[in-house]
Amino acid sequence: MTENGVHTDPAALDDLTDAASHTHSGVGADGAVAGYRARRTLRLGVELRRQLRRRRTQLVLGFVVLLPFILVVAFEIGQSSPNRRSGGFVDLATASAPNFVVLALFVSGTFLLPTIVALFFGDTIASEASWSSLKYLLAIPVPRHRLLRQKAVASGLLSVAALVLLPLVSLVAGLIFYGAGDAVSPTGDAIPFGRSLVAIALSTVFVVVQLAWVAGLALLLSVLTDAPLGAVGGAVLAAILSQILDQITALGTLRDYLPTHYAYGWMDLIATDIDWTNMAAGLLSAVIYATVFTLLAARRFATKDITS
């Protein structure tokens, strides 16, 4: 018995010491324990299944599927003369299935779609920190760059799934309730149904890439804070603020540098003579913003003191 009242067995201690002296952990060329492979940690499939089981992911995807049918009900209740061939995008929504898809993208582009992207990316690192599980993931050990990459890739796949699901379900709902037909623009241009499907596909790709700046900003905020709602809310607030500033014509050409200035550039696809200028500028702007925000997030996470 020691002076602290702890019973010890000298024979047992000798056995443990002898066993430890005969235990050798091999070391690889990179200094890691033999058999350790960083690529085996936090596999993408595991992270995706984990995210898909979360209630917020299920609610978001469920709402995206439900939204087109909510719009259909709204038009059935409030639209007295369907299939109008003139007016704005709202007036033309019931003219055909392609027009209904255009409306769904139009009404959701201001707030809903940026919020979905911000929700998935803003919840990446901050949620693990808020659950006090981030330090345990790094202690497995999962390399920091791999942890951030895997989280970002999983969030990106979920965001793309939601952004693609909206026009796809909208097209199905439009075909059921309004039928296949030409896509009619507010300027009077009529695009055949087959070509309108290509325009919808390109519009979806544009929306996905254009919202990359929201993803990058939300990822950066998720690294900077331990509060998921703060990261998500900060990215959404930035998107709203950019849209408000874009409405101030007194800013002149300065508005061209706002990340949301070209958010609706995809509308130029609904025309017989397509002008690619706004779409090209919008894609370039989004890629630059997303790259800067992502690099800042990676740099900050690589040196951040993890305490939770």
Coordinates of C-alpha atoms in Angstrom, one line a residue:
M1 CA 0.0 0.0 0.0
T2 CA 1.3 3.4 -0.9
E3 CA 1.1 6.5 1.2
N4 CA -2.0 7.6 -0.7
G5 CA -3.8 4.4 0.2
V6 CA -3.6 2.8 -3.3
H7 CA -2.9 -0.9 -3.3
T8 CA -0.3 -2.1 -5.7
D9 CA 0.9 -5.5 -6.7
P10 CA 4.7 -5.5 -7.4
A11 CA 4.4 -8.7 -9.4
A12 CA 1.6 -7.3 -11.6
L13 CA 3.6 -4.1 -12.2
D14 CA 6.6 -6.2 -13.2
D15 CA 4.4 -8.2 -15.7
L16 CA 3.1 -5.0 -17.2
T17 CA 6.5 -3.5 -17.5
D18 CA 7.8 -6.6 -19.2
A19 CA 4.8 -6.7 -21.6
A20 CA 5.3 -3.1 -22.5
S21 CA 9.0 -3.6 -23.2
H22 CA 8.2 -6.3 -25.8
T23 CA 5.5 -4.3 -27.5
H24 CA 6.8 -2.4 -30.5
S25 CA 4.7 -0.1 -32.7
G26 CA 6.1 0.1 -36.2
V27 CA 6.5 3.6 -37.6
G28 CA 6.0 4.4 -41.3
A29 CA 8.1 6.6 -43.5
D30 CA 5.8 9.6 -42.7
G31 CA 6.3 9.1 -38.9
A32 CA 2.8 7.6 -38.4
V33 CA 2.1 4.3 -36.8
A34 CA 2.4 1.4 -39.2
G35 CA -1.0 0.6 -40.8
Y36 CA -2.4 4.1 -40.4
R37 CA -3.8 5.6 -43.6
A38 CA -5.3 9.1 -43.5
R39 CA -7.5 8.3 -46.5
R40 CA -9.3 5.6 -44.5
T41 CA -10.5 8.2 -41.9
L42 CA -13.8 10.0 -42.2
R43 CA -14.8 8.4 -45.5
L44 CA -17.1 10.3 -47.7
G45 CA -19.8 7.6 -47.7
V46 CA -19.9 7.5 -43.9
E47 CA -20.2 11.3 -43.7
L48 CA -22.9 11.4 -46.3
R49 CA -25.0 8.8 -44.5
R50 CA -24.5 10.6 -41.3
Q51 CA -25.7 13.9 -42.8
L52 CA -28.7 12.2 -44.5
R53 CA -29.8 10.8 -41.2
R54 CA -30.0 14.3 -39.7
R55 CA -33.5 15.7 -39.4
R56 CA -32.5 19.1 -40.9
T57 CA -31.3 17.4 -44.1
Q58 CA -34.5 15.5 -44.4
L59 CA -36.6 18.6 -43.8
V60 CA -34.7 20.6 -46.3
L61 CA -35.0 18.0 -49.1
G62 CA -38.6 17.4 -48.2
F63 CA -39.5 21.1 -48.4
V64 CA -37.7 21.4 -51.8
V65 CA -39.9 18.5 -53.1
L66 CA -43.0 20.1 -51.6
L67 CA -42.4 23.7 -52.8
P68 CA -43.5 23.2 -56.5
F69 CA -46.8 21.7 -55.4
I70 CA -47.4 24.6 -53.0
L71 CA -46.9 26.9 -55.9
V72 CA -49.4 24.8 -58.0
V73 CA -52.0 25.1 -55.2
A74 CA -51.4 28.8 -55.0
F75 CA -52.0 29.2 -58.7
E76 CA -55.1 27.0 -58.6
I77 CA -56.5 29.1 -55.9
G78 CA -55.5 32.6 -57.2
Q79 CA -55.2 32.2 -60.9
S80 CA -58.5 32.9 -62.7
S81 CA -57.1 32.8 -66.3
P82 CA -54.4 30.2 -66.7
N83 CA -52.0 29.8 -69.6
R84 CA -51.6 33.5 -70.2
R85 CA -49.1 34.2 -73.0
S86 CA -48.0 37.7 -71.9
G87 CA -46.7 39.4 -68.8
G88 CA -43.9 38.7 -66.4
F89 CA -42.5 35.4 -65.2
V90 CA -45.3 35.1 -62.6
D91 CA -48.0 35.7 -65.2
L92 CA -46.5 33.2 -67.6
A93 CA -45.9 30.5 -65.0
T94 CA -48.9 28.4 -66.0
A95 CA -48.3 28.7 -69.7
S96 CA -46.2 25.5 -69.8
A97 CA -44.1 23.2 -67.7
P98 CA -40.8 25.0 -68.6
N99 CA -42.3 28.3 -67.5
F100 CA -43.3 26.8 -64.2
V101 CA -39.7 25.7 -63.7
V102 CA -38.5 29.2 -64.4
L103 CA -40.9 30.6 -61.8
A104 CA -39.8 28.1 -59.2
L105 CA -36.1 29.1 -59.7
F106 CA -37.1 32.8 -59.8
V107 CA -39.0 32.9 -56.5
S108 CA -36.6 30.7 -54.6
G109 CA -33.4 32.4 -55.9
T110 CA -33.6 35.4 -53.6
F111 CA -33.7 33.7 -50.2
L112 CA -34.4 30.0 -50.2
L113 CA -31.6 28.7 -52.4
P114 CA -28.9 30.7 -50.6
T115 CA -30.3 29.6 -47.3
I116 CA -30.1 25.9 -48.3
V117 CA -26.4 26.3 -49.3
A118 CA -25.6 28.3 -46.2
L119 CA -27.3 25.7 -44.0
F120 CA -25.3 22.8 -45.4
F121 CA -21.9 24.5 -45.4
G122 CA -22.3 26.7 -42.3
D123 CA -23.0 23.6 -40.3
T124 CA -19.9 21.7 -41.2
I125 CA -17.2 22.5 -38.6
A126 CA -19.3 24.7 -36.3
S127 CA -21.7 21.9 -35.5
E128 CA -18.9 19.5 -34.5
A129 CA -17.4 22.2 -32.3
S130 CA -20.8 22.9 -30.7
W131 CA -21.2 19.2 -29.9
S132 CA -17.6 19.1 -28.5
S133 CA -16.8 16.3 -31.0
L134 CA -14.4 18.2 -33.2
K135 CA -11.3 17.5 -31.0
Y136 CA -12.2 13.8 -30.9
L137 CA -12.3 13.6 -34.7
L138 CA -8.9 15.3 -34.9
A139 CA -7.6 12.9 -32.2
I140 CA -8.6 9.7 -34.2
P141 CA -6.5 11.2 -35.9
V142 CA -8.2 12.8 -39.0
P143 CA -5.9 15.3 -40.6
R144 CA -7.3 18.8 -40.5
H145 CA -7.2 19.3 -44.3
R146 CA -9.0 16.0 -44.8
L147 CA -11.6 16.8 -42.2
L148 CA -12.4 20.1 -43.8
R149 CA -12.4 18.7 -47.3
Q150 CA -14.6 15.7 -46.6
K151 CA -17.1 17.9 -44.7
A152 CA -17.1 20.4 -47.6
V153 CA -17.5 17.7 -50.3
A154 CA -20.4 16.2 -48.4
S155 CA -22.1 19.6 -48.0
G156 CA -21.5 20.3 -51.7
L157 CA -23.1 17.1 -52.8
L158 CA -26.2 17.7 -50.6
S159 CA -26.4 21.3 -51.8
V160 CA -26.2 20.2 -55.5
A161 CA -28.9 17.5 -54.8
A162 CA -31.2 20.1 -53.3
L163 CA -30.6 22.6 -56.2
V164 CA -31.1 20.0 -58.8
L165 CA -34.1 18.5 -57.1
L166 CA -36.1 21.8 -57.2
P167 CA -36.2 22.3 -61.0
L168 CA -36.6 18.5 -61.5
V169 CA -39.7 18.2 -59.3
S170 CA -41.0 21.5 -60.7
L171 CA -40.7 20.1 -64.2
V172 CA -42.7 17.0 -63.2
A173 CA -45.3 19.1 -61.5
G174 CA -45.5 21.4 -64.5
L175 CA -46.0 18.5 -66.9
I176 CA -48.7 17.1 -64.8
F177 CA -50.7 20.3 -64.3
Y178 CA -49.8 22.5 -67.3
G179 CA -48.4 20.2 -69.9
A180 CA -45.4 20.3 -72.2
G181 CA -45.2 23.5 -74.3
D182 CA -43.0 26.3 -75.4
A183 CA -41.1 28.3 -72.9
V184 CA -42.4 31.9 -73.3
S185 CA -40.3 34.8 -72.1
P186 CA -41.7 38.2 -71.0
T187 CA -40.2 39.7 -74.2
G188 CA -42.4 37.4 -76.3
D189 CA -39.7 34.9 -77.4
A190 CA -41.0 31.3 -77.6
I191 CA -38.6 28.4 -77.2
P192 CA -39.5 24.9 -78.2
F193 CA -40.0 22.4 -75.4
G194 CA -36.9 20.4 -76.3
R195 CA -34.6 23.4 -76.3
S196 CA -36.2 24.7 -73.1
L197 CA -35.1 21.6 -71.3
V198 CA -31.5 22.3 -72.3
A199 CA -32.0 25.9 -71.1
I200 CA -33.3 24.6 -67.7
A201 CA -30.3 22.3 -67.4
L202 CA -27.9 25.1 -68.1
S203 CA -29.8 27.4 -65.7
T204 CA -29.5 24.9 -63.0
V205 CA -25.7 24.5 -63.6
F206 CA -25.4 28.3 -63.5
V207 CA -27.3 28.6 -60.2
V208 CA -25.2 25.8 -58.6
V209 CA -21.9 27.5 -59.6
Q210 CA -23.2 31.0 -58.8
L211 CA -24.1 30.0 -55.2
A212 CA -20.6 28.7 -54.7
W213 CA -19.7 32.1 -53.1
V214 CA -22.3 31.4 -50.4
A215 CA -20.8 28.0 -49.8
G216 CA -17.3 29.4 -49.4
L217 CA -18.4 32.2 -47.1
A218 CA -20.5 29.8 -44.9
L219 CA -17.5 27.4 -44.7
L220 CA -15.3 30.3 -43.6
L221 CA -17.8 31.4 -40.9
S222 CA -18.2 27.8 -39.8
V223 CA -14.4 27.6 -39.1
L224 CA -14.4 31.0 -37.4
T225 CA -17.2 30.3 -34.9
D226 CA -18.5 27.4 -32.8
A227 CA -22.1 28.5 -33.3
P228 CA -23.7 26.8 -36.4
L229 CA -26.6 29.3 -36.5
G230 CA -24.1 32.1 -36.5
A231 CA -22.3 30.7 -39.5
V232 CA -25.5 30.0 -41.4
G233 CA -27.1 33.3 -40.4
G234 CA -24.0 35.3 -41.3
A235 CA -23.9 33.8 -44.8
V236 CA -27.6 34.4 -45.4
L237 CA -27.3 38.0 -44.1
A238 CA -24.4 38.7 -46.4
A239 CA -26.5 37.4 -49.4
I240 CA -29.5 39.6 -48.4
L241 CA -27.2 42.7 -47.8
S242 CA -25.6 42.2 -51.3
Q243 CA -29.1 42.0 -52.9
I244 CA -30.2 45.2 -51.1
L245 CA -27.0 47.1 -52.2
D246 CA -27.5 45.8 -55.7
Q247 CA -30.8 47.7 -55.8
I248 CA -29.1 51.0 -55.1
T249 CA -28.5 52.4 -58.6
A250 CA -26.5 55.3 -57.1
L251 CA -23.6 52.8 -56.6
G252 CA -23.2 52.6 -60.4
T253 CA -20.6 50.2 -61.7
L254 CA -19.7 49.2 -58.1
R255 CA -22.7 46.9 -58.1
D256 CA -20.9 44.8 -60.7
Y257 CA -18.6 43.6 -57.9
L258 CA -21.4 42.4 -55.7
P259 CA -21.6 38.6 -55.5
T260 CA -25.3 38.6 -56.2
H261 CA -25.3 41.1 -59.1
Y262 CA -25.5 38.4 -61.7
A263 CA -27.6 35.9 -59.7
Y264 CA -30.4 36.0 -62.3
G265 CA -28.1 35.9 -65.3
W266 CA -29.6 32.5 -66.2
M267 CA -32.8 34.3 -67.3
D268 CA -31.0 35.2 -70.5
L269 CA -31.2 31.6 -71.6
I270 CA -35.0 32.0 -72.0
A271 CA -34.6 33.8 -75.3
T272 CA -34.2 32.9 -79.0
D273 CA -30.9 34.9 -79.2
I274 CA -28.9 34.2 -76.0
D275 CA -26.6 36.8 -74.6
W276 CA -23.9 35.0 -72.6
T277 CA -22.3 38.2 -71.1
N278 CA -24.0 38.3 -67.8
M279 CA -23.7 34.5 -67.2
A280 CA -20.0 34.5 -68.0
A281 CA -19.5 37.5 -65.6
G282 CA -21.6 35.8 -62.9
L283 CA -19.7 32.6 -63.1
L284 CA -16.3 34.3 -63.0
S285 CA -17.4 36.4 -60.0
A286 CA -18.8 33.4 -58.1
V287 CA -15.6 31.3 -58.7
I288 CA -13.3 34.1 -57.5
Y289 CA -15.3 34.8 -54.3
A290 CA -15.7 31.1 -53.6
T291 CA -12.0 30.5 -54.1
V292 CA -10.9 33.3 -51.8
F293 CA -13.4 32.3 -49.0
T294 CA -12.4 28.6 -49.2
L295 CA -8.7 29.4 -49.1
L296 CA -9.2 31.6 -46.1
A297 CA -11.2 28.9 -44.4
A298 CA -8.5 26.3 -45.0
R299 CA -5.8 28.6 -43.8
R300 CA -7.7 29.5 -40.6
F301 CA -8.7 25.9 -39.8
A302 CA -5.1 24.7 -40.3
T303 CA -3.9 27.0 -37.5
K304 CA -7.0 27.2 -35.3
D305 CA -6.7 26.2 -31.6
I306 CA -9.3 23.4 -31.2
T307 CA -10.7 23.4 -27.7
S308 CA -14.1 21.8 -28.3

